[in-house]
PDB file of C-alpha atoms in Angstrom:
ATOM      1  CA  MET A 229      -0.577   0.413   0.156  1.00 45.00           C
ATOM      2  CA  LYS A 230       2.872   2.142   1.185  1.00 41.00           C
ATOM      3  CA  ARG A 231       4.303   1.557  -2.545  1.00 44.00           C
ATOM      4  CA  TYR A 232       1.308   2.648  -4.092  1.00 40.00           C
ATOM      5  CA  THR A 233       0.668   5.393  -1.747  1.00 43.00           C
ATOM      6  CA  ASP A 234       4.471   6.841  -2.934  1.00 46.00           C
ATOM      7  CA  ASP A 235       3.924   6.308  -6.689  1.00 47.00           C
ATOM      8  CA  THR A 236       0.506   8.419  -6.348  1.00 45.00           C
ATOM      9  CA  GLU A 237       2.261  10.894  -4.735  1.00 44.00           C
ATOM     10  CA  GLY A 238       5.555  11.325  -7.577  1.00 45.00           C
ATOM     11  CA  GLY A 239       2.612  11.134 -10.263  1.00 46.00           C
ATOM     12  CA  ILE A 240       1.010  14.127  -8.443  1.00 42.00           C
ATOM     13  CA  HIS A 241       4.557  15.814  -8.224  1.00 45.00           C
ATOM     14  CA  ALA A 242       5.408  14.610 -11.814  1.00 43.00           C
ATOM     15  CA  SER A 243       2.265  16.196 -13.489  1.00 45.00           C
ATOM     16  CA  GLU A 244       2.602  19.606 -10.663  1.00 46.00           C
ATOM     17  CA  HIS A 245       6.246  19.509 -12.507  1.00 49.00           C
ATOM     18  CA  GLY A 246       4.889  19.291 -15.795  1.00 49.00           C
ATOM     19  CA  SER A 247       2.152  21.693 -15.324  1.00 50.00           C
ATOM     20  CA  ARG A 248       5.175  24.476 -14.372  1.00 55.00           C
ATOM     21  CA  LEU A 249       6.520  23.760 -16.997  1.00 62.00           C
ATOM     22  CA  THR A 250       3.731  24.455 -19.660  1.00 81.00           C
ATOM     23  CA  GLU A 251       3.013  27.649 -17.486  1.00 79.00           C
ATOM     24  CA  ARG A 252       6.828  28.711 -18.950  1.00 77.00           C
ATOM     25  CA  GLU A 253       6.773  27.676 -22.185  1.00 80.00           C
ATOM     26  CA  TRP A 254       3.542  29.617 -22.812  1.00 83.00           C
ATOM     27  CA  HIS A 255       5.496  32.587 -21.262  1.00 79.00           C
ATOM     28  CA  GLN A 256       8.390  32.542 -23.113  1.00 81.00           C
ATOM     29  CA  ARG A 257       6.274  31.922 -26.472  1.00 80.00           C
ATOM     30  CA  GLU A 258       3.731  34.585 -25.061  1.00 82.00           C
ATOM     31  CA  GLU A 259       7.061  37.085 -24.650  1.00 81.00           C
ATOM     32  CA  GLN A 260       8.503  35.340 -28.143  1.00 82.00           C
ATOM     33  CA  LEU A 261       4.967  36.548 -29.759  1.00 83.00           C
ATOM     34  CA  SER A 262       5.302  40.282 -28.208  1.00 79.00           C
ATOM     35  CA  GLU A 263       8.271  40.375 -29.613  1.00 78.00           C
ATOM     36  CA  GLU A 264       7.437  39.260 -33.224  1.00 78.00           C
ATOM     37  CA  LEU A 265       4.691  41.610 -32.913  1.00 74.00           C
ATOM     38  CA  ALA A 266       6.733  44.808 -31.997  1.00 70.00           C
ATOM     39  CA  LYS A 267       9.157  44.049 -34.933  1.00 73.00           C
ATOM     40  CA  ALA A 268       6.417  43.874 -37.235  1.00 68.00           C
ATOM     41  CA  HIS A 269       5.035  47.670 -35.761  1.00 63.00           C
ATOM     42  CA  ARG A 270       8.241  48.586 -36.266  1.00 68.00           C
ATOM     43  CA  LEU A 271       8.590  47.041 -39.947  1.00 68.00           C
ATOM     44  CA  ARG A 272       5.379  48.416 -40.699  1.00 64.00           C
ATOM     45  CA  GLU A 273       5.909  51.536 -39.227  1.00 67.00           C
ATOM     46  CA  MET A 274       9.495  51.782 -41.033  1.00 68.00           C
ATOM     47  CA  LEU A 275       7.459  50.619 -44.861  1.00 67.00           C
ATOM     48  CA  VAL A 276       5.058  53.616 -44.356  1.00 65.00           C
ATOM     49  CA  SER A 277       8.073  56.056 -43.840  1.00 67.00           C
ATOM     50  CA  ILE A 278       9.299  55.135 -45.901  1.00 65.00           C
ATOM     51  CA  MET A 279       6.024  55.375 -48.562  1.00 64.00           C
ATOM     52  CA  GLY A 280       5.642  58.942 -47.269  1.00 65.00           C
ATOM     53  CA  HIS A 281       8.875  60.533 -48.198  1.00 67.00           C
ATOM     54  CA  ASP A 282      11.438  57.733 -50.873  1.00 73.00           C
ATOM     55  CA  LEU A 283       8.708  57.646 -52.871  1.00 74.00           C
ATOM     56  CA  ARG A 284       6.968  60.696 -52.633  1.00 76.00           C
ATOM     57  CA  THR A 285       9.757  62.560 -52.637  1.00 81.00           C
ATOM     58  CA  PRO A 286      10.422  61.816 -56.750  1.00 82.00           C
ATOM     59  CA  LEU A 287       6.166  61.612 -57.372  1.00 84.00           C
ATOM     60  CA  SER A 288       6.756  65.483 -56.770  1.00 86.00           C
ATOM     61  CA  VAL A 289       9.266  65.750 -59.470  1.00 88.00           C
ATOM     62  CA  ILE A 290       7.438  63.713 -61.720  1.00 88.00           C
ATOM     63  CA  LEU A 291       4.119  66.180 -61.614  1.00 87.00           C
ATOM     64  CA  GLY A 292       6.593  69.475 -61.880  1.00 89.00           C
ATOM     65  CA  TYR A 293       8.589  68.745 -64.826  1.00 89.00           C
ATOM     66  CA  SER A 294       5.161  67.062 -66.462  1.00 90.00           C
ATOM     67  CA  GLY A 295       3.222  70.338 -65.857  1.00 88.00           C
ATOM     68  CA  LEU A 296       6.432  72.314 -66.859  1.00 90.00           C
ATOM     69  CA  ILE A 297       6.483  70.457 -70.719  1.00 91.00           C
ATOM     70  CA  LYS A 298       2.399  70.897 -70.678  1.00 87.00           C
ATOM     71  CA  LYS A 299       2.787  74.339 -70.243  1.00 88.00           C
ATOM     72  CA  GLN A 300       5.794  74.620 -72.366  1.00 89.00           C
ATOM     73  CA  SER A 301       4.573  72.212 -75.272  1.00 89.00           C
ATOM     74  CA  ASN A 302       1.691  73.543 -78.085  1.00 90.00           C
ATOM     75  CA  ASP A 303       1.378  69.979 -79.328  1.00 90.00           C
ATOM     76  CA  GLU A 304      -2.242  68.197 -77.988  1.00 90.00           C
ATOM     77  CA  THR A 305      -1.352  64.490 -78.370  1.00 90.00           C
ATOM     78  CA  VAL A 306       2.058  65.285 -76.116  1.00 90.00           C
ATOM     79  CA  LYS A 307      -0.235  67.018 -73.506  1.00 88.00           C
ATOM     80  CA  ARG A 308      -2.848  64.815 -73.967  1.00 88.00           C
ATOM     81  CA  PHE A 309       0.223  61.927 -72.875  1.00 90.00           C
ATOM     82  CA  ILE A 310       1.454  64.473 -69.806  1.00 89.00           C
ATOM     83  CA  GLY A 311      -1.843  64.797 -68.914  1.00 85.00           C
ATOM     84  CA  LYS A 312      -2.175  60.914 -68.220  1.00 86.00           C
ATOM     85  CA  ILE A 313       0.972  60.552 -66.935  1.00 89.00           C
ATOM     86  CA  GLU A 314      -0.542  63.680 -64.170  1.00 86.00           C
ATOM     87  CA  SER A 315      -3.339  61.820 -63.639  1.00 78.00           C
ATOM     88  CA  ALA A 316      -1.221  58.290 -62.394  1.00 81.00           C
ATOM     89  CA  ALA A 317       1.431  59.926 -60.435  1.00 83.00           C
ATOM     90  CA  MET A 318      -1.196  62.072 -58.677  1.00 78.00           C
ATOM     91  CA  ASN A 319      -3.512  58.575 -57.865  1.00 72.00           C
ATOM     92  CA  ALA A 320      -0.241  56.734 -56.547  1.00 78.00           C
ATOM     93  CA  ASP A 321       0.360  60.105 -54.149  1.00 79.00           C
ATOM     94  CA  GLU A 322      -3.373  59.384 -53.004  1.00 74.00           C
ATOM     95  CA  MET A 323      -2.881  56.141 -52.249  1.00 74.00           C
ATOM     96  CA  ILE A 324       0.076  56.306 -50.553  1.00 77.00           C
ATOM     97  CA  ARG A 325      -1.194  58.807 -48.519  1.00 76.00           C
ATOM     98  CA  ASP A 326      -4.461  56.633 -47.922  1.00 72.00           C
ATOM     99  CA  ILE A 327      -2.284  53.930 -46.603  1.00 74.00           C
ATOM    100  CA  LYS A 328      -0.314  56.300 -44.324  1.00 74.00           C
ATOM    101  CA  THR A 329      -3.417  57.419 -43.013  1.00 72.00           C
ATOM    102  CA  TYR A 330      -4.270  53.534 -42.468  1.00 70.00           C
ATOM    103  CA  SER A 331      -2.410  52.662 -40.897  1.00 71.00           C
ATOM    104  CA  LYS A 332      -2.763  56.050 -38.441  1.00 71.00           C
ATOM    105  CA  VAL A 333      -5.943  54.639 -37.786  1.00 71.00           C
ATOM    106  CA  LYS A 334      -4.599  50.957 -37.208  1.00 68.00           C
ATOM    107  CA  GLY A 335      -2.333  52.951 -34.252  1.00 66.00           C
ATOM    108  CA  GLY A 336      -5.388  53.863 -32.215  1.00 66.00           C
ATOM    109  CA  VAL A 337      -7.257  56.747 -31.690  1.00 56.00           C
ATOM    110  CA  PHE A 338      -6.911  58.368 -28.564  1.00 57.00           C
ATOM    111  CA  GLU A 339      -8.834  60.543 -25.920  1.00 57.00           C
ATOM    112  CA  SER A 340      -5.828  62.713 -25.510  1.00 56.00           C
ATOM    113  CA  ASP A 341      -6.107  63.407 -29.374  1.00 76.00           C
ATOM    114  CA  LEU A 342      -9.321  64.637 -29.592  1.00 84.00           C
ATOM    115  CA  GLU A 343     -10.596  68.510 -29.449  1.00 91.00           C
ATOM    116  CA  GLU A 344     -14.306  70.298 -30.969  1.00 95.00           C
ATOM    117  CA  ILE A 345     -14.724  70.420 -34.278  1.00 94.00           C
ATOM    118  CA  ASP A 346     -17.556  72.188 -35.826  1.00 97.00           C
ATOM    119  CA  LEU A 347     -18.751  69.366 -38.242  1.00 97.00           C
ATOM    120  CA  ASN A 348     -20.217  72.681 -40.173  1.00 96.00           C
ATOM    121  CA  ALA A 349     -16.565  74.406 -40.188  1.00 96.00           C
ATOM    122  CA  MET A 350     -15.268  71.246 -41.777  1.00 95.00           C
ATOM    123  CA  LEU A 351     -17.496  70.357 -44.373  1.00 96.00           C
ATOM    124  CA  SER A 352     -16.674  73.980 -45.815  1.00 96.00           C
ATOM    125  CA  ASP A 353     -13.126  72.796 -45.504  1.00 94.00           C
ATOM    126  CA  ILE A 354     -13.390  69.616 -47.331  1.00 94.00           C
ATOM    127  CA  LEU A 355     -15.798  71.260 -49.820  1.00 95.00           C
ATOM    128  CA  ARG A 356     -13.068  73.995 -50.505  1.00 93.00           C
ATOM    129  CA  ALA A 357     -10.278  71.410 -51.140  1.00 89.00           C
ATOM    130  CA  LEU A 358     -12.345  68.730 -53.626  1.00 91.00           C
ATOM    131  CA  ASP A 359     -13.294  72.086 -55.499  1.00 90.00           C
ATOM    132  CA  GLY A 360     -11.453  71.122 -58.935  1.00 86.00           C
ATOM    133  CA  LYS A 361     -12.604  67.680 -58.774  1.00 87.00           C
ATOM    134  CA  ILE A 362     -16.071  69.017 -58.353  1.00 93.00           C
ATOM    135  CA  GLU A 363     -15.274  71.352 -61.537  1.00 90.00           C
ATOM    136  CA  GLU A 364     -14.033  69.154 -63.474  1.00 86.00           C
ATOM    137  CA  HIS A 365     -17.284  66.573 -63.104  1.00 89.00           C
ATOM    138  CA  GLY A 366     -19.306  69.356 -63.324  1.00 94.00           C
ATOM    139  CA  ILE A 367     -21.204  67.898 -60.380  1.00 96.00           C
ATOM    140  CA  THR A 368     -23.659  70.247 -58.317  1.00 96.00           C
ATOM    141  CA  ILE A 369     -23.431  70.429 -54.390  1.00 97.00           C
ATOM    142  CA  ASP A 370     -26.262  70.413 -52.706  1.00 97.00           C
ATOM    143  CA  MET A 371     -26.366  71.571 -49.268  1.00 96.00           C
ATOM    144  CA  MET A 372     -29.451  70.696 -46.924  1.00 96.00           C
ATOM    145  CA  TYR A 373     -28.103  71.655 -43.805  1.00 95.00           C
ATOM    146  CA  GLN A 374     -28.190  74.743 -41.781  1.00 93.00           C
ATOM    147  CA  THR A 375     -24.768  76.465 -42.723  1.00 91.00           C
ATOM    148  CA  ASP A 376     -24.809  78.694 -39.790  1.00 92.00           C
ATOM    149  CA  LYS A 377     -25.170  76.226 -37.132  1.00 94.00           C
ATOM    150  CA  ARG A 378     -22.771  74.746 -34.984  1.00 96.00           C
ATOM    151  CA  PHE A 379     -22.912  70.829 -35.512  1.00 97.00           C
ATOM    152  CA  PRO A 380     -19.648  69.906 -31.954  1.00 97.00           C
ATOM    153  CA  VAL A 381     -18.264  66.806 -32.219  1.00 96.00           C
ATOM    154  CA  LEU A 382     -15.097  65.773 -30.209  1.00 93.00           C
ATOM    155  CA  GLY A 383     -12.698  64.375 -33.696  1.00 90.00           C
ATOM    156  CA  ASN A 384      -9.334  64.887 -34.532  1.00 84.00           C
ATOM    157  CA  GLU A 385      -7.830  65.196 -38.210  1.00 82.00           C
ATOM    158  CA  LEU A 386      -8.726  61.869 -38.378  1.00 85.00           C
ATOM    159  CA  LEU A 387     -12.437  62.585 -38.867  1.00 90.00           C
ATOM    160  CA  LYS A 388     -11.464  65.205 -41.395  1.00 90.00           C
ATOM    161  CA  ASN A 389     -10.224  62.380 -43.769  1.00 86.00           C
ATOM    162  CA  ALA A 390     -13.523  59.762 -43.437  1.00 90.00           C
ATOM    163  CA  PHE A 391     -15.716  62.848 -44.275  1.00 94.00           C
ATOM    164  CA  LEU A 392     -13.735  63.749 -47.232  1.00 91.00           C
ATOM    165  CA  HIS A 393     -13.392  60.261 -48.944  1.00 87.00           C
ATOM    166  CA  THR A 394     -17.392  59.678 -48.508  1.00 92.00           C
ATOM    167  CA  ILE A 395     -17.914  63.050 -50.380  1.00 95.00           C
ATOM    168  CA  ASP A 396     -14.867  62.412 -52.711  1.00 90.00           C
ATOM    169  CA  ASN A 397     -16.714  58.540 -52.973  1.00 88.00           C
ATOM    170  CA  ALA A 398     -19.723  60.112 -54.173  1.00 93.00           C
ATOM    171  CA  ILE A 399     -18.408  62.048 -56.489  1.00 93.00           C
ATOM    172  CA  LYS A 400     -16.233  59.766 -58.120  1.00 88.00           C
ATOM    173  CA  TYR A 401     -19.587  57.200 -58.602  1.00 88.00           C
ATOM    174  CA  SER A 402     -21.837  60.123 -59.527  1.00 91.00           C
ATOM    175  CA  PRO A 403     -22.573  60.533 -63.476  1.00 91.00           C
ATOM    176  CA  GLU A 404     -21.605  64.089 -64.216  1.00 90.00           C
ATOM    177  CA  HIS A 405     -23.656  66.809 -64.808  1.00 91.00           C
ATOM    178  CA  GLU A 406     -25.375  65.370 -61.701  1.00 94.00           C
ATOM    179  CA  THR A 407     -26.601  66.411 -57.891  1.00 95.00           C
ATOM    180  CA  VAL A 408     -24.893  64.797 -54.826  1.00 96.00           C
ATOM    181  CA  THR A 409     -26.942  66.207 -51.669  1.00 97.00           C
ATOM    182  CA  LEU A 410     -25.501  66.259 -48.071  1.00 98.00           C
ATOM    183  CA  THR A 411     -27.722  66.689 -44.929  1.00 97.00           C
ATOM    184  CA  LEU A 412     -26.822  66.636 -41.081  1.00 97.00           C
ATOM    185  CA  ASP A 413     -29.313  66.286 -38.709  1.00 96.00           C
ATOM    186  CA  ASP A 414     -29.278  66.216 -35.319  1.00 96.00           C
ATOM    187  CA  VAL A 415     -30.804  63.285 -34.029  1.00 96.00           C
ATOM    188  CA  GLY A 416     -30.658  62.732 -30.664  1.00 96.00           C
ATOM    189  CA  SER A 417     -27.514  62.444 -28.855  1.00 97.00           C
ATOM    190  CA  ASP A 418     -26.125  62.291 -32.423  1.00 97.00           C
ATOM    191  CA  TRP A 419     -25.158  63.810 -35.168  1.00 98.00           C
ATOM    192  CA  VAL A 420     -26.439  61.791 -38.934  1.00 98.00           C
ATOM    193  CA  PHE A 421     -24.206  63.148 -41.652  1.00 98.00           C
ATOM    194  CA  GLY A 422     -25.478  61.604 -44.880  1.00 97.00           C
ATOM    195  CA  VAL A 423     -24.515  61.711 -48.564  1.00 96.00           C
ATOM    196  CA  SER A 424     -26.530  60.373 -51.802  1.00 95.00           C
ATOM    197  CA  ASP A 425     -25.292  60.009 -55.138  1.00 94.00           C
ATOM    198  CA  HIS A 426     -27.014  59.359 -58.207  1.00 90.00           C
ATOM    199  CA  GLY A 427     -24.365  56.602 -59.850  1.00 88.00           C
ATOM    200  CA  ASP A 428     -25.708  52.845 -60.354  1.00 86.00           C
ATOM    201  CA  GLY A 429     -26.271  52.005 -56.367  1.00 84.00           C
ATOM    202  CA  ILE A 430     -24.421  49.239 -54.720  1.00 85.00           C
ATOM    203  CA  PRO A 431     -26.208  45.614 -54.494  1.00 83.00           C
ATOM    204  CA  ASP A 432     -27.475  44.515 -50.922  1.00 82.00           C
ATOM    205  CA  ASP A 433     -24.762  41.784 -50.820  1.00 80.00           C
ATOM    206  CA  GLU A 434     -22.007  44.298 -51.514  1.00 79.00           C
ATOM    207  CA  LYS A 435     -22.949  46.943 -49.324  1.00 78.00           C
ATOM    208  CA  ASP A 436     -20.822  45.649 -46.066  1.00 74.00           C
ATOM    209  CA  SER A 437     -17.682  44.566 -48.467  1.00 74.00           C
ATOM    210  CA  VAL A 438     -17.405  48.095 -49.147  1.00 77.00           C
ATOM    211  CA  PHE A 439     -15.866  49.179 -46.248  1.00 73.00           C
ATOM    212  CA  GLU A 440     -12.876  45.778 -46.351  1.00 72.00           C
ATOM    213  CA  ARG A 441      -9.209  46.968 -47.662  1.00 54.00           C
ATOM    214  CA  PHE A 442      -8.496  47.058 -51.227  1.00 48.00           C
ATOM    215  CA  MET A 443     -12.449  46.089 -52.429  1.00 48.00           C
ATOM    216  CA  ARG A 444     -14.079  48.746 -54.506  1.00 50.00           C
ATOM    217  CA  LYS A 445     -16.823  48.498 -57.097  1.00 50.00           C
ATOM    218  CA  GLU A 446     -15.547  47.857 -60.537  1.00 49.00           C
ATOM    219  CA  LYS A 447     -16.187  50.993 -62.802  1.00 47.00           C
ATOM    220  CA  ARG A 448     -13.900  51.838 -65.512  1.00 39.00           C
ATOM    221  CA  GLY A 449     -12.223  55.508 -65.309  1.00 43.00           C
ATOM    222  CA  ILE A 450     -12.230  55.206 -61.498  1.00 44.00           C
ATOM    223  CA  LYS A 451      -9.101  55.691 -59.724  1.00 47.00           C
ATOM    224  CA  GLY A 452      -8.370  55.426 -55.971  1.00 47.00           C
ATOM    225  CA  SER A 453      -5.953  53.127 -53.467  1.00 46.00           C
ATOM    226  CA  GLY A 454      -9.469  51.080 -53.152  1.00 54.00           C
ATOM    227  CA  ILE A 455      -8.810  51.780 -49.034  1.00 73.00           C
ATOM    228  CA  GLY A 456     -10.664  55.369 -48.513  1.00 73.00           C
ATOM    229  CA  LEU A 457     -14.383  53.402 -47.062  1.00 82.00           C
ATOM    230  CA  ALA A 458     -12.004  51.342 -45.012  1.00 82.00           C
ATOM    231  CA  ILE A 459     -10.200  54.028 -43.846  1.00 81.00           C
ATOM    232  CA  THR A 460     -14.096  56.029 -42.867  1.00 87.00           C
ATOM    233  CA  GLU A 461     -15.511  52.812 -41.224  1.00 88.00           C
ATOM    234  CA  SER A 462     -12.112  52.764 -39.048  1.00 85.00           C
ATOM    235  CA  VAL A 463     -11.959  56.472 -38.154  1.00 87.00           C
ATOM    236  CA  VAL A 464     -15.427  56.750 -37.499  1.00 91.00           C
ATOM    237  CA  ASP A 465     -15.910  53.675 -34.835  1.00 89.00           C
ATOM    238  CA  ALA A 466     -12.971  54.947 -33.535  1.00 85.00           C
ATOM    239  CA  HIS A 467     -14.527  58.543 -32.541  1.00 90.00           C
ATOM    240  CA  ASN A 468     -17.459  55.771 -31.407  1.00 92.00           C
ATOM    241  CA  GLY A 469     -19.480  56.131 -34.135  1.00 95.00           C
ATOM    242  CA  SER A 470     -21.249  54.259 -37.199  1.00 95.00           C
ATOM    243  CA  VAL A 471     -21.537  54.032 -41.112  1.00 94.00           C
ATOM    244  CA  ARG A 472     -24.066  52.706 -42.792  1.00 92.00           C
ATOM    245  CA  ILE A 473     -25.036  52.275 -47.019  1.00 92.00           C
ATOM    246  CA  GLU A 474     -29.094  52.441 -47.818  1.00 92.00           C
ATOM    247  CA  ASP A 475     -30.388  52.627 -51.685  1.00 92.00           C
ATOM    248  CA  ASN A 476     -31.848  56.289 -52.413  1.00 90.00           C
ATOM    249  CA  PRO A 477     -34.647  56.268 -53.580  1.00 88.00           C
ATOM    250  CA  GLY A 478     -33.342  58.396 -56.788  1.00 82.00           C
ATOM    251  CA  GLY A 479     -31.323  55.800 -57.581  1.00 86.00           C
ATOM    252  CA  GLY A 480     -27.346  55.051 -56.585  1.00 91.00           C
ATOM    253  CA  CYS A 481     -27.337  55.057 -52.847  1.00 92.00           C
ATOM    254  CA  ILE A 482     -27.176  57.165 -49.487  1.00 94.00           C
ATOM    255  CA  PHE A 483     -23.822  57.046 -47.359  1.00 94.00           C
ATOM    256  CA  TYR A 484     -24.681  57.659 -43.777  1.00 96.00           C
ATOM    257  CA  ILE A 485     -21.783  58.582 -40.701  1.00 97.00           C
ATOM    258  CA  THR A 486     -23.111  58.756 -37.183  1.00 98.00           C
ATOM    259  CA  VAL A 487     -20.954  60.872 -35.120  1.00 97.00           C
ATOM    260  CA  PRO A 488     -21.589  61.523 -31.211  1.00 97.00           C
ATOM    261  CA  LYS A 489     -22.161  65.170 -30.171  1.00 96.00           C
ATOM    262  CA  ALA A 490     -19.727  67.219 -27.971  1.00 92.00           C
TER     263      ALA A 490
END
């Protein structure tokens, strides 16, 4: 009986020893994963930094010399080709900006970064920034909200980027000489911003996927990074808000951004 007891105790001790070894292994594995995650984060930051400087610098040179050639040339064929070069360079620059923004969003939005922003003033800044694109597409912007009222929220520059992408997207997918309507409503403790276009619309089974990275509605002639709406959803979510898409009764779709009042 004593031998049985010894064996049992030995088994218990072995089991406890094995448990301690397993626990140590788990800690080692956690430390290893944490180290790998930190390395991956540093690598991501390095790549984003390279894109932000080393890639944008030659793009600036391309755009500068392209503009100079187009200005000095009287050959329409040359001007047309230069226009294509400029368009490709600007598209690449937009992609780099979007990737930098997406990386910043994934780094987290903290309360210390937030300040009171007036959505009305912010939208005015956005429309001024998009003025060239609005004119190029012959789009009419219909502002269906009180432009003399303050709509305060707690946010940062990323929130402005999210709203910009939503309006820019409506302009891109609207037929030329159409109207893009902007609304801003007071709903309880939130402000609800709406952007409606008269494009082809989005099928119900694709409405969620447009917010995924590099997922975009196929349409010839439409350029972009494919992460604009992914940025929008991530930023709005970080500001305790939400984004949704509905069908526009007049054709096209309506993007809604809901954010808490300040």
